[in-house]
């Protein structure tokens, strides 16, 4: 099998690393990839939204399977594009088609889906510039904090949580009238604030059957104690200790089953990952969002714990045979800690030489924003690398990640020292 992985983050390095362990992987390509994927794959300098360039690559190299990492090409319809092009119809694509990807591409669509299928989520209402007055009145009817969400994709920045009514009204106006998040905030979903602890549930589905993958908890804020600005994610642990058997059963019965069944009932085919963001409110799971891909850095702890051959797993998804697969999961805990560039998530510099990766032992370094420059590896993004470790407990795994992070250096390196602090 020749396989193409689309994307360039830690998630994609993890996919490439895992796929490379399969005897069925004849050759792997990554587009555009990073310095980490280059170890197992041929990097091809193509943007993930360059569908024509991807088509040419797939045809010229005889690629059989395309694994789509990030949401953008999915929401822009890469899977539909492959289905329409005659020469690409035999190529398997892991990642849903455009309509299904709307579960991530539009918060309003996702909320309507949950309402239709009785999936527990926060109460909500959505507004446009025409209905802004009703939006103000709706805010007045709620108690703080106020949760405002840009309907469309806003690179993880489109959710505002505000304590003050006047501020919430001002932000609603800025989103609807001044395009605070561009087209993404033409519609705004206002929802009930859910008070509880977050976790993520990952599902792999062929549209008919599903496998629940290991749970994970992500740490999104830049500062320790979950303070400061939101980032793509600063670290993760798997499994989530409070997601015990009875809670997982609630997630499966109330969320996962109705989601997969709902997709079938709505005639929405789905081949790929569903990443369900949840909040545990009291003893019950409520959905805060759907993503139509794996999380990053959650992938860096979830995928290493899965012991199945990933080429076989993806083939089963593509051929609708997931029901025959038995998922094998490593019982140990996995943690990852993300090292980022100084200044991230604000402005930061690139091209800083990274030293010490070769000193790491008993951990896996997944590259995110890195590239090769001559014989050195340099920083090439905000999130630079994720150090993943296993342990008998998550604390045990964490101490291994932190010991190894001490050996890695680049100018401005920062990482949170408190991943898992709230557990
Ligand atoms: P989202 O982009 O929908 O995942 O939202 C970003 C973050 O905002 C989530 O990870 C939660 O921490 C928070 N959040 C979103 N919706 C709610 C809600 N209804 N109640 C409380 N927190 C929320
Ligand atoms: N770590 C959160 C995400 O991938 O969306």
Coordinates of C-alpha atoms and ligand atoms in Angstrom, one line a residue:
X1 CA 0.0 0.0 0.0
X2 CA 1.2 3.5 -0.8
X3 CA -0.2 6.0 1.7
X4 CA -0.4 9.8 1.8
X5 CA -0.8 11.6 5.0
X6 CA -2.1 15.2 4.7
X7 CA -0.9 17.8 7.2
X8 CA 2.2 19.0 9.0
X9 CA 1.7 18.8 12.8
X10 CA 2.3 16.4 15.6
X11 CA -0.9 14.6 14.7
X12 CA 0.4 13.8 11.3
X13 CA 3.9 12.8 12.5
X14 CA 2.1 10.3 14.8
X15 CA 0.0 8.9 12.0
X16 CA 3.1 8.5 9.8
X17 CA 5.0 6.9 12.7
X18 CA 2.2 4.4 13.4
X19 CA 1.5 3.6 9.7
X20 CA 5.3 3.0 9.2
X21 CA 5.1 0.1 11.7
X22 CA 2.8 -1.8 9.4
X23 CA 4.3 -4.4 7.0
X24 CA 1.5 -3.4 4.6
X25 CA 2.9 0.1 4.3
X26 CA 5.1 0.0 1.1
X27 CA 5.7 3.7 1.0
X28 CA 4.4 6.7 2.9
X29 CA 4.2 10.3 1.7
X30 CA 3.5 13.3 3.8
X31 CA 2.2 16.6 2.4
X32 CA 3.6 19.0 3.5
X33 CA 4.9 17.0 6.5
X34 CA 7.7 18.2 8.9
X35 CA 11.1 17.2 10.0
X36 CA 9.6 14.3 12.0
X37 CA 7.6 12.8 9.2
X38 CA 10.7 12.9 7.0
X39 CA 12.1 10.0 9.0
X40 CA 9.5 7.6 7.7
X41 CA 7.9 9.3 4.8
X42 CA 8.8 11.3 1.7
X43 CA 7.7 14.9 2.3
X44 CA 6.1 16.6 -0.6
X45 CA 5.8 20.4 -0.6
X46 CA 2.1 20.7 -1.2
X47 CA -0.5 22.7 0.7
X48 CA -3.4 20.5 2.1
X49 CA -5.9 22.6 0.2
X50 CA -4.2 22.2 -3.2
X51 CA -6.6 19.5 -4.4
X52 CA -5.2 19.5 -7.9
X53 CA -1.6 19.1 -6.7
X54 CA -2.7 16.3 -4.4
X55 CA -4.5 14.6 -7.3
X56 CA -1.4 14.8 -9.5
X57 CA 0.7 13.3 -6.7
X58 CA -1.7 10.5 -6.0
X59 CA -1.9 9.5 -9.7
X60 CA 1.8 9.9 -10.4
X61 CA 2.9 7.9 -7.4
X62 CA 0.1 5.3 -7.5
X63 CA -1.1 6.1 -3.9
X64 CA -3.9 3.8 -2.6
X65 CA -4.9 5.5 0.7
X66 CA -5.1 9.1 1.8
X67 CA -5.3 10.0 5.5
X68 CA -6.5 13.6 6.0
X69 CA -5.2 15.1 9.2
X70 CA -6.7 18.6 9.6
X71 CA -10.3 19.8 9.2
X72 CA -9.8 22.4 6.5
X73 CA -9.5 20.1 3.5
X74 CA -12.4 18.0 4.8
X75 CA -14.7 21.0 5.3
X76 CA -13.6 22.1 1.8
X77 CA -14.6 18.8 0.3
X78 CA -11.4 16.8 -0.4
X79 CA -13.2 13.5 0.0
X80 CA -16.0 14.6 -2.4
X81 CA -13.3 15.7 -4.9
X82 CA -11.7 12.3 -4.8
X83 CA -15.1 10.7 -5.4
X84 CA -15.9 12.9 -8.4
X85 CA -12.5 12.5 -10.2
X86 CA -12.6 9.3 -12.3
X87 CA -8.9 8.5 -11.8
X88 CA -9.2 8.8 -8.0
X89 CA -12.3 6.7 -7.4
X90 CA -10.4 3.7 -6.3
X91 CA -8.3 5.6 -3.8
X92 CA -9.5 5.2 -0.2
X93 CA -9.9 8.4 1.8
X94 CA -9.9 8.5 5.6
X95 CA -11.9 11.5 6.6
X96 CA -15.6 12.4 6.0
X97 CA -17.1 14.2 3.0
X98 CA -18.1 17.8 3.1
X99 CA -21.6 17.4 4.4
X100 CA -20.5 15.3 7.4
X101 CA -17.6 17.7 7.9
X102 CA -20.2 20.4 8.5
X103 CA -20.4 18.9 12.0
X104 CA -17.2 20.8 12.6
X105 CA -17.6 23.5 10.0
X106 CA -20.8 24.9 11.4
X107 CA -21.7 25.0 15.1
X108 CA -25.3 25.7 14.2
X109 CA -25.4 22.5 12.0
X110 CA -23.9 20.5 14.8
X111 CA -26.3 21.9 17.4
X112 CA -29.3 21.1 15.1
X113 CA -27.9 17.6 14.6
X114 CA -27.7 17.0 18.4
X115 CA -31.2 18.4 19.0
X116 CA -32.6 16.2 16.2
X117 CA -31.0 13.1 17.7
X118 CA -31.5 13.8 21.4
X119 CA -27.8 14.1 22.1
X120 CA -27.1 15.9 25.4
X121 CA -25.6 19.4 24.8
X122 CA -26.0 22.9 26.1
X123 CA -29.2 24.8 25.4
X124 CA -28.7 27.3 22.6
X125 CA -30.0 29.8 20.1
X126 CA -28.4 31.2 17.0
X127 CA -28.4 34.7 15.6
X128 CA -27.3 36.7 12.6
X129 CA -26.9 40.5 12.1
X130 CA -30.7 40.7 11.2
X131 CA -31.7 39.1 14.5
X132 CA -29.1 40.9 16.7
X133 CA -31.8 42.5 18.9
X134 CA -33.2 39.1 19.7
X135 CA -29.6 38.0 20.5
X136 CA -29.3 40.9 23.1
X137 CA -32.7 39.8 24.6
X138 CA -31.5 36.2 24.7
X139 CA -28.3 37.2 26.5
X140 CA -30.5 39.2 29.0
X141 CA -32.5 36.0 29.7
X142 CA -29.3 34.0 30.7
X143 CA -27.2 34.1 33.7
X144 CA -23.4 34.6 33.3
X145 CA -21.0 33.4 32.2
X146 CA -22.1 33.9 28.6
X147 CA -20.8 31.6 25.8
X148 CA -20.6 33.0 22.3
X149 CA -19.5 30.9 19.4
X150 CA -18.7 31.9 15.8
X151 CA -20.6 29.4 13.7
X152 CA -17.8 28.7 11.2
X153 CA -14.2 27.6 11.4
X154 CA -12.1 30.2 13.3
X155 CA -8.9 28.2 13.9
X156 CA -10.0 27.3 17.4
X157 CA -10.4 31.0 18.4
X158 CA -14.1 31.5 17.7
X159 CA -15.5 30.8 21.2
X160 CA -15.8 33.6 23.8
X161 CA -16.8 33.1 27.4
X162 CA -17.7 36.3 29.1
X163 CA -18.6 37.2 32.7
X164 CA -20.3 40.5 32.0
X165 CA -23.6 41.1 30.2
X166 CA -22.5 44.4 28.6
X167 CA -19.3 42.9 27.4
X168 CA -21.2 39.9 26.0
X169 CA -23.5 42.3 24.0
X170 CA -20.4 44.2 22.7
X171 CA -18.7 41.0 21.6
X172 CA -21.9 39.8 19.9
X173 CA -22.1 43.0 18.0
X174 CA -18.4 42.8 17.0
X175 CA -18.9 39.2 15.8
X176 CA -22.1 39.9 13.9
X177 CA -21.6 43.5 12.7
X178 CA -17.9 43.9 12.5
X179 CA -16.9 40.4 11.3
X180 CA -14.7 39.8 14.3
X181 CA -14.0 36.3 13.0
X182 CA -14.6 37.1 9.3
X183 CA -17.3 35.0 7.6
X184 CA -17.1 32.5 10.4
X185 CA -19.1 34.9 12.7
X186 CA -21.9 35.8 10.3
X187 CA -23.9 33.5 12.5
X188 CA -23.3 33.3 16.2
X189 CA -24.5 30.5 18.5
X190 CA -25.2 31.6 22.1
X191 CA -25.3 28.8 24.6
X192 CA -25.8 27.8 28.1
X193 CA -22.6 27.7 30.1
X194 CA -21.8 24.1 31.2
X195 CA -19.9 23.8 34.5
X196 CA -17.7 20.7 34.8
X197 CA -14.5 19.0 33.7
X198 CA -13.7 18.5 30.0
X199 CA -12.6 15.3 28.2
X200 CA -12.5 14.1 24.7
X201 CA -13.9 10.9 23.2
X202 CA -12.6 9.7 19.9
X203 CA -14.5 7.4 17.6
X204 CA -13.4 5.7 14.4
X205 CA -16.3 4.8 12.1
X206 CA -17.1 3.4 8.7
X207 CA -20.5 4.9 8.9
X208 CA -22.1 1.6 10.1
X209 CA -20.0 0.3 12.9
X210 CA -17.7 2.2 15.2
X211 CA -14.8 1.8 17.6
X212 CA -14.4 4.0 20.7
X213 CA -10.7 4.8 20.9
X214 CA -8.9 5.7 24.2
X215 CA -10.2 8.9 25.9
X216 CA -7.9 11.9 26.3
X217 CA -7.8 15.2 28.1
X218 CA -6.2 18.2 26.5
X219 CA -4.8 21.3 28.1
X220 CA -5.6 24.2 25.9
X221 CA -4.5 27.3 27.7
X222 CA -1.0 28.7 27.5
X223 CA -0.5 29.3 31.2
X224 CA -0.2 27.0 34.1
X225 CA -3.4 26.4 36.1
X226 CA -5.4 26.7 32.8
X227 CA -4.9 30.5 32.5
X228 CA -4.1 32.8 29.7
X229 CA -4.9 32.5 26.0
X230 CA -6.2 29.5 24.2
X231 CA -3.7 27.5 22.1
X232 CA -4.0 24.5 19.8
X233 CA -3.2 22.4 22.9
X234 CA -0.3 22.3 25.3
X235 CA -0.3 18.7 26.4
X236 CA -2.6 15.7 26.9
X237 CA -3.1 12.5 28.9
X238 CA -4.8 9.2 28.1
X239 CA -6.8 7.6 29.5
X240 CA -8.8 10.1 31.5
X241 CA -8.9 8.8 35.1
X242 CA -12.4 9.9 35.9
X243 CA -13.9 8.3 32.7
X244 CA -14.6 5.0 34.4
X245 CA -16.6 2.2 33.0
X246 CA -20.0 3.5 34.0
X247 CA -19.3 7.0 32.7
X248 CA -18.0 5.5 29.4
X249 CA -21.2 3.5 29.1
X250 CA -23.2 6.8 29.4
X251 CA -21.0 8.3 26.7
X252 CA -21.5 5.3 24.4
X253 CA -25.3 5.0 25.0
X254 CA -26.2 8.7 25.1
X255 CA -23.6 10.2 22.7
X256 CA -21.7 7.8 20.5
X257 CA -24.5 5.4 19.4
X258 CA -27.0 8.3 18.7
X259 CA -24.3 10.1 16.8
X260 CA -23.5 7.2 14.5
X261 CA -27.2 6.3 14.2
X262 CA -28.1 9.9 13.5
X263 CA -25.6 10.1 10.7
X264 CA -27.2 7.0 9.1
X265 CA -30.7 8.4 9.6
X266 CA -29.7 11.7 8.0
X267 CA -28.1 9.8 5.1
X268 CA -24.7 11.3 5.9
X269 CA -22.0 8.7 5.1
X270 CA -19.0 8.9 7.3
X271 CA -15.5 7.3 7.1
X272 CA -13.0 8.5 9.6
X273 CA -12.5 9.9 13.0
X274 CA -15.1 11.7 15.1
X275 CA -13.6 13.7 18.0
X276 CA -16.3 14.5 20.5
X277 CA -15.5 17.3 23.0
X278 CA -17.4 16.6 26.2
X279 CA -18.0 18.2 29.6
X280 CA -18.9 16.0 32.6
X281 CA -21.7 17.9 34.3
X282 CA -22.4 16.2 37.6
X283 CA -22.3 12.6 36.5
X284 CA -23.4 13.1 33.0
X285 CA -21.7 13.8 29.7
X286 CA -22.7 16.7 27.5
X287 CA -21.3 17.5 24.1
X288 CA -19.6 20.8 23.6
X289 CA -18.5 20.2 20.0
X290 CA -17.8 17.7 17.2
X291 CA -14.6 17.7 15.3
X292 CA -14.3 15.6 12.2
X293 CA -10.6 14.6 12.7
X294 CA -8.3 13.6 15.5
X295 CA -7.2 16.2 18.0
X296 CA -3.7 17.5 18.3
X297 CA -2.0 16.8 20.7
X298 CA -4.5 14.2 21.8
X299 CA -3.4 12.0 18.8
X300 CA 0.1 11.9 20.3
X301 CA -1.3 10.0 23.3
X302 CA -4.3 8.1 21.8
X303 CA -2.6 6.5 18.7
X304 CA 0.5 5.2 20.5
X305 CA -1.8 3.3 22.9
X306 CA -3.6 1.5 20.1
X307 CA -1.8 -1.7 19.2
X308 CA -3.7 -2.6 15.9
X309 CA -2.0 -2.4 12.6
X310 CA -3.2 1.0 11.3
X311 CA -3.0 0.2 7.6
X312 CA -5.4 -2.7 8.3
X313 CA -7.6 -0.5 10.5
X314 CA -7.9 2.1 7.8
X315 CA -8.6 -0.5 5.1
X316 CA -11.4 -1.8 7.3
X317 CA -12.9 1.7 7.5
X318 CA -12.6 2.2 3.8
X319 CA -14.2 -1.2 3.0
X320 CA -16.9 -1.0 5.6
X321 CA -15.5 -3.9 7.6
X322 CA -14.9 -2.1 10.9
X323 CA -17.4 -4.4 12.6
X324 CA -14.9 -7.3 12.2
X325 CA -12.0 -5.5 13.9
X326 CA -11.1 -6.0 17.6
X327 CA -9.4 -3.0 19.0
X328 CA -6.3 -3.7 21.1
X329 CA -5.3 -1.0 23.6
X330 CA -2.2 -0.7 25.8
X331 CA -3.4 -0.5 29.4
X332 CA -0.7 1.9 30.4
X333 CA -1.1 5.7 30.6
X334 CA 0.4 7.9 27.9
X335 CA 1.1 11.6 28.3
X336 CA 2.4 14.2 26.0
X337 CA 3.8 17.7 26.7
X338 CA 4.1 20.3 24.0
X339 CA 7.1 22.5 23.7
X340 CA 6.2 25.8 22.0
X341 CA 8.0 28.9 20.6
X342 CA 8.4 31.9 22.9
X343 CA 5.5 34.3 22.4
X344 CA 3.1 31.6 21.2
X345 CA 0.0 31.9 20.8
X346 CA 0.9 35.5 20.0
X347 CA 3.8 36.5 17.6
X348 CA 6.9 34.3 17.7
X349 CA 10.1 33.8 15.8
X350 CA 11.0 30.8 13.7
X351 CA 14.2 29.1 12.5
X352 CA 15.6 28.5 16.0
X353 CA 18.0 25.5 16.1
X354 CA 16.6 22.6 18.1
X355 CA 19.1 20.7 20.1
X356 CA 19.0 17.5 22.2
X357 CA 16.3 15.4 20.5
X358 CA 18.9 12.7 20.0
X359 CA 19.4 12.6 23.8
X360 CA 15.8 11.6 24.5
X361 CA 15.3 8.1 25.8
X362 CA 12.1 6.2 26.8
X363 CA 10.0 8.9 25.2
X364 CA 8.9 9.6 21.7
X365 CA 9.4 13.0 20.2
X366 CA 6.6 13.9 17.8
X367 CA 7.5 16.9 15.7
X368 CA 4.9 19.7 15.1
X369 CA 6.4 22.9 13.8
X370 CA 9.8 21.8 12.7
X371 CA 11.8 21.6 9.5
X372 CA 15.2 20.6 8.3
X373 CA 17.7 23.2 7.5
X374 CA 20.9 21.6 6.2
X375 CA 21.9 19.2 8.9
X376 CA 20.0 20.8 11.7
X377 CA 16.3 20.8 12.7
X378 CA 14.8 24.2 13.3
X379 CA 11.6 25.6 14.7
X380 CA 8.9 26.3 12.1
X381 CA 5.7 27.0 14.0
X382 CA 4.2 28.0 17.4
X383 CA 3.8 24.4 18.6
X384 CA 7.2 22.8 18.0
X385 CA 7.3 19.3 19.4
X386 CA 5.4 17.0 21.7
X387 CA 7.2 14.6 24.0
X388 CA 5.1 11.4 24.6
X389 CA 5.8 8.9 27.3
X390 CA 4.2 5.8 28.7
X391 CA 3.8 4.9 32.4
X392 CA 1.9 2.8 34.9
X393 CA 0.1 6.0 36.0
X394 CA -0.1 9.3 34.2
X395 CA 2.2 10.9 36.8
X396 CA 4.8 8.2 36.1
X397 CA 4.5 8.9 32.3
X398 CA 4.6 12.7 32.9
X399 CA 7.8 12.6 34.9
X400 CA 9.4 10.7 31.9
X401 CA 8.2 13.4 29.5
X402 CA 9.5 16.2 31.7
X403 CA 12.9 14.5 32.2
X404 CA 13.3 14.3 28.5
X405 CA 12.1 17.8 27.9
X406 CA 15.0 19.1 30.0
X407 CA 17.4 17.6 27.4
X408 CA 15.8 19.6 24.6
X409 CA 16.5 23.2 23.9
X410 CA 15.9 26.0 21.4
X411 CA 15.8 29.7 22.0
X412 CA 12.6 30.8 23.7
X413 CA 11.4 27.2 24.5
X414 CA 8.3 27.1 26.8
X415 CA 6.2 24.3 28.0
X416 CA 3.6 23.9 30.8
X417 CA 5.0 22.1 33.9
X418 CA 1.5 21.2 35.2
X419 CA -0.1 19.0 32.7
X420 CA -2.6 16.8 34.6
X421 CA -2.7 19.2 37.5
X422 CA -6.5 19.1 37.8
X423 CA -6.8 15.3 38.1
Ligands
LIG1 P1 -15.1 24.7 21.3 O1 -14.3 25.4 20.3 O2 -16.6 24.6 21.1 O3 -14.4 23.4 21.8 O4 -15.0 25.6 22.6 C1 -13.7 26.0 23.1 C2 -13.7 25.8 24.6 O5 -14.7 26.7 25.2 C3 -14.0 24.4 25.1 O6 -12.9 23.6 25.1 C4 -14.6 24.7 26.5 O7 -13.5 24.9 27.4 C5 -15.3 26.0 26.3 N1 -16.7 25.9 26.1 C6 -17.3 25.7 24.9 N2 -18.7 25.6 25.1 C7 -18.9 25.7 26.4 C8 -20.1 25.7 27.2 N3 -21.3 25.6 26.7 N4 -19.9 25.8 28.5 C9 -18.7 25.9 29.1 N5 -17.5 26.0 28.4 C10 -17.6 25.9 27.1
LIG2 N1 -6.4 19.9 20.8 C1 -7.7 20.3 20.3 C2 -7.9 20.1 18.9 O1 -7.2 19.4 18.2 O2 -8.9 20.7 18.4

